[in-house]
PDB file of C-alpha atoms in Angstrom:
ATOM      1  CA  MET A1267      21.879   2.095 -32.749  1.00 42.00           C
ATOM      2  CA  ALA A1268      21.519   3.453 -29.249  1.00 45.00           C
ATOM      3  CA  GLY A1269      24.672   4.118 -27.294  1.00 51.00           C
ATOM      4  CA  ALA A1270      27.083   3.918 -30.216  1.00 65.00           C
ATOM      5  CA  SER A1271      29.190   7.016 -30.436  1.00 88.00           C
ATOM      6  CA  THR A1272      32.421   7.627 -32.264  1.00 96.00           C
ATOM      7  CA  PRO A1273      34.059  10.869 -33.395  1.00 97.00           C
ATOM      8  CA  ALA A1274      32.491  10.249 -36.849  1.00 97.00           C
ATOM      9  CA  ILE A1275      28.983   9.927 -35.434  1.00 96.00           C
ATOM     10  CA  ARG A1276      29.494  12.957 -33.177  1.00 96.00           C
ATOM     11  CA  THR A1277      30.672  14.973 -36.208  1.00 96.00           C
ATOM     12  CA  LEU A1278      27.431  14.185 -38.042  1.00 96.00           C
ATOM     13  CA  THR A1279      25.256  14.852 -34.987  1.00 95.00           C
ATOM     14  CA  GLN A1280      26.932  18.200 -34.261  1.00 95.00           C
ATOM     15  CA  ALA A1281      26.559  19.231 -37.919  1.00 96.00           C
ATOM     16  CA  LYS A1282      22.865  18.209 -37.757  1.00 96.00           C
ATOM     17  CA  VAL A1283      23.330  15.923 -40.774  1.00 96.00           C
ATOM     18  CA  ALA A1284      20.708  13.239 -41.373  1.00 96.00           C
ATOM     19  CA  HIS A1285      22.304   9.827 -40.994  1.00 97.00           C
ATOM     20  CA  ARG A1286      21.659   6.320 -39.769  1.00 96.00           C
ATOM     21  CA  VAL A1287      24.077   4.082 -37.912  1.00 95.00           C
ATOM     22  CA  HIS A1288      24.130   0.362 -38.699  1.00 95.00           C
ATOM     23  CA  ALA A1289      25.905  -2.226 -36.595  1.00 93.00           C
ATOM     24  CA  TYR A1290      26.872  -5.767 -37.482  1.00 93.00           C
ATOM     25  CA  LYS A1291      28.905  -8.407 -35.712  1.00 91.00           C
ATOM     26  CA  HIS A1292      32.542  -7.995 -36.724  1.00 89.00           C
ATOM     27  CA  ASP A1293      34.434 -11.245 -37.226  1.00 88.00           C
ATOM     28  CA  PRO A1294      38.091 -10.748 -36.163  1.00 86.00           C
ATOM     29  CA  ARG A1295      39.087 -13.371 -38.760  1.00 87.00           C
ATOM     30  CA  ALA A1296      37.643 -11.350 -41.658  1.00 85.00           C
ATOM     31  CA  ASP A1297      40.122 -10.859 -44.517  1.00 81.00           C
ATOM     32  CA  SER A1298      38.426  -7.748 -45.882  1.00 89.00           C
ATOM     33  CA  TYR A1299      36.638  -5.330 -43.578  1.00 91.00           C
ATOM     34  CA  GLY A1300      34.789  -3.764 -46.514  1.00 92.00           C
ATOM     35  CA  THR A1301      33.563  -7.072 -47.883  1.00 92.00           C
ATOM     36  CA  GLU A1302      32.460  -8.036 -44.391  1.00 93.00           C
ATOM     37  CA  ALA A1303      30.358  -4.843 -44.179  1.00 93.00           C
ATOM     38  CA  VAL A1304      28.831  -5.498 -47.614  1.00 92.00           C
ATOM     39  CA  ASP A1305      27.996  -9.100 -46.715  1.00 91.00           C
ATOM     40  CA  ALA A1306      26.457  -8.070 -43.391  1.00 91.00           C
ATOM     41  CA  LEU A1307      24.440  -5.047 -44.520  1.00 92.00           C
ATOM     42  CA  ALA A1308      23.767  -4.844 -48.262  1.00 86.00           C
ATOM     43  CA  GLY A1309      20.870  -7.302 -48.404  1.00 83.00           C
ATOM     44  CA  GLU A1310      19.395  -6.180 -45.094  1.00 87.00           C
ATOM     45  CA  LEU A1311      19.394  -2.491 -46.091  1.00 89.00           C
ATOM     46  CA  GLY A1312      18.542  -2.951 -49.761  1.00 89.00           C
ATOM     47  CA  VAL A1313      21.777  -1.386 -51.011  1.00 90.00           C
ATOM     48  CA  THR A1314      24.297  -2.713 -53.509  1.00 93.00           C
ATOM     49  CA  ALA A1315      27.959  -3.359 -52.805  1.00 94.00           C
ATOM     50  CA  ALA A1316      28.769  -0.254 -54.882  1.00 95.00           C
ATOM     51  CA  GLN A1317      26.995   1.889 -52.243  1.00 96.00           C
ATOM     52  CA  VAL A1318      29.266   0.679 -49.443  1.00 96.00           C
ATOM     53  CA  PHE A1319      32.464   2.719 -49.419  1.00 97.00           C
ATOM     54  CA  LYS A1320      35.859   1.947 -47.925  1.00 97.00           C
ATOM     55  CA  THR A1321      38.266   4.522 -46.531  1.00 97.00           C
ATOM     56  CA  LEU A1322      41.919   4.109 -47.501  1.00 97.00           C
ATOM     57  CA  VAL A1323      44.731   6.200 -46.056  1.00 98.00           C
ATOM     58  CA  LEU A1324      47.437   7.215 -48.501  1.00 98.00           C
ATOM     59  CA  GLU A1325      50.899   8.649 -48.134  1.00 98.00           C
ATOM     60  CA  LEU A1326      51.492  11.327 -50.726  1.00 97.00           C
ATOM     61  CA  ALA A1327      54.759  12.096 -52.530  1.00 93.00           C
ATOM     62  CA  ASN A1328      55.307  15.076 -50.200  1.00 92.00           C
ATOM     63  CA  GLY A1329      55.141  12.804 -47.125  1.00 93.00           C
ATOM     64  CA  SER A1330      51.705  13.941 -45.933  1.00 96.00           C
ATOM     65  CA  LEU A1331      48.707  11.671 -45.556  1.00 97.00           C
ATOM     66  CA  ALA A1332      45.361  11.815 -47.356  1.00 98.00           C
ATOM     67  CA  VAL A1333      42.221   9.722 -47.645  1.00 98.00           C
ATOM     68  CA  ALA A1334      40.549   8.054 -50.624  1.00 98.00           C
ATOM     69  CA  VAL A1335      36.931   6.903 -50.283  1.00 98.00           C
ATOM     70  CA  LEU A1336      35.697   4.452 -52.913  1.00 98.00           C
ATOM     71  CA  PRO A1337      33.249   1.561 -53.376  1.00 97.00           C
ATOM     72  CA  VAL A1338      34.273  -1.648 -51.597  1.00 96.00           C
ATOM     73  CA  PRO A1339      34.218  -3.824 -54.766  1.00 95.00           C
ATOM     74  CA  ASN A1340      36.634  -1.530 -56.607  1.00 96.00           C
ATOM     75  CA  THR A1341      40.400  -1.202 -56.468  1.00 96.00           C
ATOM     76  CA  LEU A1342      42.008   2.183 -55.871  1.00 97.00           C
ATOM     77  CA  SER A1343      44.006   3.765 -58.680  1.00 97.00           C
ATOM     78  CA  LEU A1344      46.896   5.355 -56.760  1.00 97.00           C
ATOM     79  CA  LYS A1345      47.784   7.378 -59.850  1.00 97.00           C
ATOM     80  CA  ALA A1346      44.243   8.822 -60.139  1.00 97.00           C
ATOM     81  CA  ALA A1347      44.078   9.520 -56.392  1.00 98.00           C
ATOM     82  CA  ALA A1348      47.422  11.334 -56.489  1.00 97.00           C
ATOM     83  CA  ALA A1349      46.292  13.431 -59.463  1.00 97.00           C
ATOM     84  CA  ALA A1350      42.998  14.317 -57.729  1.00 97.00           C
ATOM     85  CA  LEU A1351      44.916  15.384 -54.629  1.00 97.00           C
ATOM     86  CA  GLY A1352      47.382  17.462 -56.666  1.00 96.00           C
ATOM     87  CA  VAL A1353      50.542  15.408 -56.159  1.00 96.00           C
ATOM     88  CA  SER A1354      52.707  13.302 -58.433  1.00 96.00           C
ATOM     89  CA  LYS A1355      52.526  10.030 -56.517  1.00 96.00           C
ATOM     90  CA  ALA A1356      50.683   8.255 -53.736  1.00 97.00           C
ATOM     91  CA  ALA A1357      51.153   4.952 -51.940  1.00 98.00           C
ATOM     92  CA  MET A1358      49.210   3.132 -49.274  1.00 97.00           C
ATOM     93  CA  ALA A1359      50.099   4.575 -45.875  1.00 97.00           C
ATOM     94  CA  ASP A1360      51.790   2.586 -43.151  1.00 96.00           C
ATOM     95  CA  LYS A1361      49.147   1.031 -40.859  1.00 95.00           C
ATOM     96  CA  VAL A1362      50.576   2.496 -37.642  1.00 96.00           C
ATOM     97  CA  LYS A1363      50.898   5.966 -39.154  1.00 96.00           C
ATOM     98  CA  ALA A1364      47.332   5.781 -40.542  1.00 96.00           C
ATOM     99  CA  GLU A1365      45.910   4.726 -37.173  1.00 96.00           C
ATOM    100  CA  ARG A1366      47.902   7.284 -35.198  1.00 96.00           C
ATOM    101  CA  THR A1367      46.959  10.153 -37.516  1.00 96.00           C
ATOM    102  CA  THR A1368      43.251   9.347 -37.874  1.00 97.00           C
ATOM    103  CA  GLY A1369      42.625   8.081 -34.341  1.00 96.00           C
ATOM    104  CA  TYR A1370      40.891   4.989 -35.734  1.00 97.00           C
ATOM    105  CA  VAL A1371      41.961   1.351 -36.098  1.00 94.00           C
ATOM    106  CA  LEU A1372      42.418  -0.236 -39.511  1.00 92.00           C
ATOM    107  CA  GLY A1373      39.081  -1.583 -40.681  1.00 92.00           C
ATOM    108  CA  GLY A1374      37.320   1.159 -38.732  1.00 94.00           C
ATOM    109  CA  ILE A1375      38.869   4.265 -40.261  1.00 96.00           C
ATOM    110  CA  SER A1376      36.145   6.759 -41.072  1.00 97.00           C
ATOM    111  CA  PRO A1377      36.535   9.708 -43.423  1.00 98.00           C
ATOM    112  CA  LEU A1378      34.727  11.733 -40.726  1.00 98.00           C
ATOM    113  CA  GLY A1379      35.882  12.788 -37.262  1.00 97.00           C
ATOM    114  CA  GLN A1380      39.546  12.048 -37.762  1.00 97.00           C
ATOM    115  CA  ARG A1381      41.977  13.177 -35.066  1.00 95.00           C
ATOM    116  CA  LYS A1382      43.707  15.255 -37.740  1.00 90.00           C
ATOM    117  CA  PRO A1383      41.396  15.881 -40.723  1.00 93.00           C
ATOM    118  CA  LEU A1384      43.156  14.725 -43.880  1.00 97.00           C
ATOM    119  CA  PRO A1385      42.732  15.886 -47.477  1.00 97.00           C
ATOM    120  CA  THR A1386      40.082  13.618 -48.965  1.00 98.00           C
ATOM    121  CA  VAL A1387      39.043  12.421 -52.397  1.00 98.00           C
ATOM    122  CA  VAL A1388      35.702  10.665 -52.795  1.00 98.00           C
ATOM    123  CA  ASP A1389      35.152   8.547 -55.873  1.00 98.00           C
ATOM    124  CA  GLU A1390      32.661  10.379 -58.083  1.00 97.00           C
ATOM    125  CA  SER A1391      30.469   7.275 -58.301  1.00 98.00           C
ATOM    126  CA  ALA A1392      29.183   8.286 -54.845  1.00 98.00           C
ATOM    127  CA  LEU A1393      27.245  11.097 -56.521  1.00 97.00           C
ATOM    128  CA  SER A1394      25.084   8.618 -58.416  1.00 97.00           C
ATOM    129  CA  TRP A1395      23.493   7.393 -55.157  1.00 97.00           C
ATOM    130  CA  ASP A1396      21.057   9.124 -52.815  1.00 96.00           C
ATOM    131  CA  ARG A1397      22.730   7.376 -49.885  1.00 96.00           C
ATOM    132  CA  ILE A1398      26.005   5.589 -49.289  1.00 97.00           C
ATOM    133  CA  LEU A1399      27.561   3.803 -46.347  1.00 97.00           C
ATOM    134  CA  CYS A1400      31.020   4.326 -44.908  1.00 97.00           C
ATOM    135  CA  SER A1401      32.768   3.394 -41.693  1.00 96.00           C
ATOM    136  CA  ALA A1402      31.402   4.976 -38.542  1.00 96.00           C
ATOM    137  CA  GLY A1403      34.817   4.739 -36.899  1.00 96.00           C
ATOM    138  CA  ARG A1404      34.706   1.237 -35.482  1.00 94.00           C
ATOM    139  CA  ARG A1405      34.844  -2.237 -36.981  1.00 93.00           C
ATOM    140  CA  GLY A1406      31.269  -3.470 -37.264  1.00 93.00           C
ATOM    141  CA  LEU A1407      29.740   0.005 -37.452  1.00 95.00           C
ATOM    142  CA  GLU A1408      28.686   1.848 -40.631  1.00 96.00           C
ATOM    143  CA  ILE A1409      27.081   5.244 -41.245  1.00 97.00           C
ATOM    144  CA  GLU A1410      24.443   5.732 -43.939  1.00 97.00           C
ATOM    145  CA  LEU A1411      24.325   9.288 -45.283  1.00 98.00           C
ATOM    146  CA  ALA A1412      23.918  11.394 -48.394  1.00 98.00           C
ATOM    147  CA  PRO A1413      27.144  11.543 -50.411  1.00 98.00           C
ATOM    148  CA  ALA A1414      26.886  15.350 -50.648  1.00 98.00           C
ATOM    149  CA  ASP A1415      27.042  15.553 -46.842  1.00 98.00           C
ATOM    150  CA  LEU A1416      30.139  13.344 -46.711  1.00 98.00           C
ATOM    151  CA  ILE A1417      31.829  15.465 -49.375  1.00 98.00           C
ATOM    152  CA  ARG A1418      30.898  18.727 -47.644  1.00 97.00           C
ATOM    153  CA  LEU A1419      31.973  17.655 -44.144  1.00 97.00           C
ATOM    154  CA  THR A1420      35.319  16.297 -45.325  1.00 97.00           C
ATOM    155  CA  SER A1421      35.939  19.168 -47.781  1.00 97.00           C
ATOM    156  CA  ALA A1422      36.578  16.409 -50.305  1.00 98.00           C
ATOM    157  CA  VAL A1423      37.265  16.652 -53.972  1.00 98.00           C
ATOM    158  CA  THR A1424      35.543  14.145 -56.230  1.00 98.00           C
ATOM    159  CA  ALA A1425      37.221  12.225 -59.021  1.00 97.00           C
ATOM    160  CA  THR A1426      37.259   8.773 -60.525  1.00 97.00           C
ATOM    161  CA  VAL A1427      39.814   7.053 -58.303  1.00 97.00           C
ATOM    162  CA  ARG A1428      38.614   3.489 -58.755  1.00 94.00           C
ATOM    163  CA  THR A1429      39.840   1.203 -61.475  1.00 88.00           C
ATOM    164  CA  VAL A1430      36.916   0.540 -63.747  1.00 68.00           C
TER     165      VAL A1430
END
């Protein structure tokens, strides 16, 4: 998509990582930003819902924030995410704190190009795909890339953090 630039897209461009940007019309009434992305793009791009990943910001037991990236259809296991990130407990972060720390708005939080890069765990199911989609840093904008590139650029650990 010409003209679209976010910190996430600039991060990929500067790192010379192959990626594609996909835009769709965001509906402000959407209940689930992830489901909206799946509905808008999965059929058009020939990907399954399990290849579209959501980015959730967590508050860890020590008070710091972290990110969990997992398939849209799945629910996050806070216990598994905490264990993967080396802490005893995790909870969903406060919306304002998540937005202020990442520099993105809820529904557009990307694991890439955050104002303050956060420790990241990517669900290991990402590794079973040659390409996945995640937020490009704006509602209605997704990045398609190889999961290995996402993991490398975010210095992420991988673990099963979804409930199965």
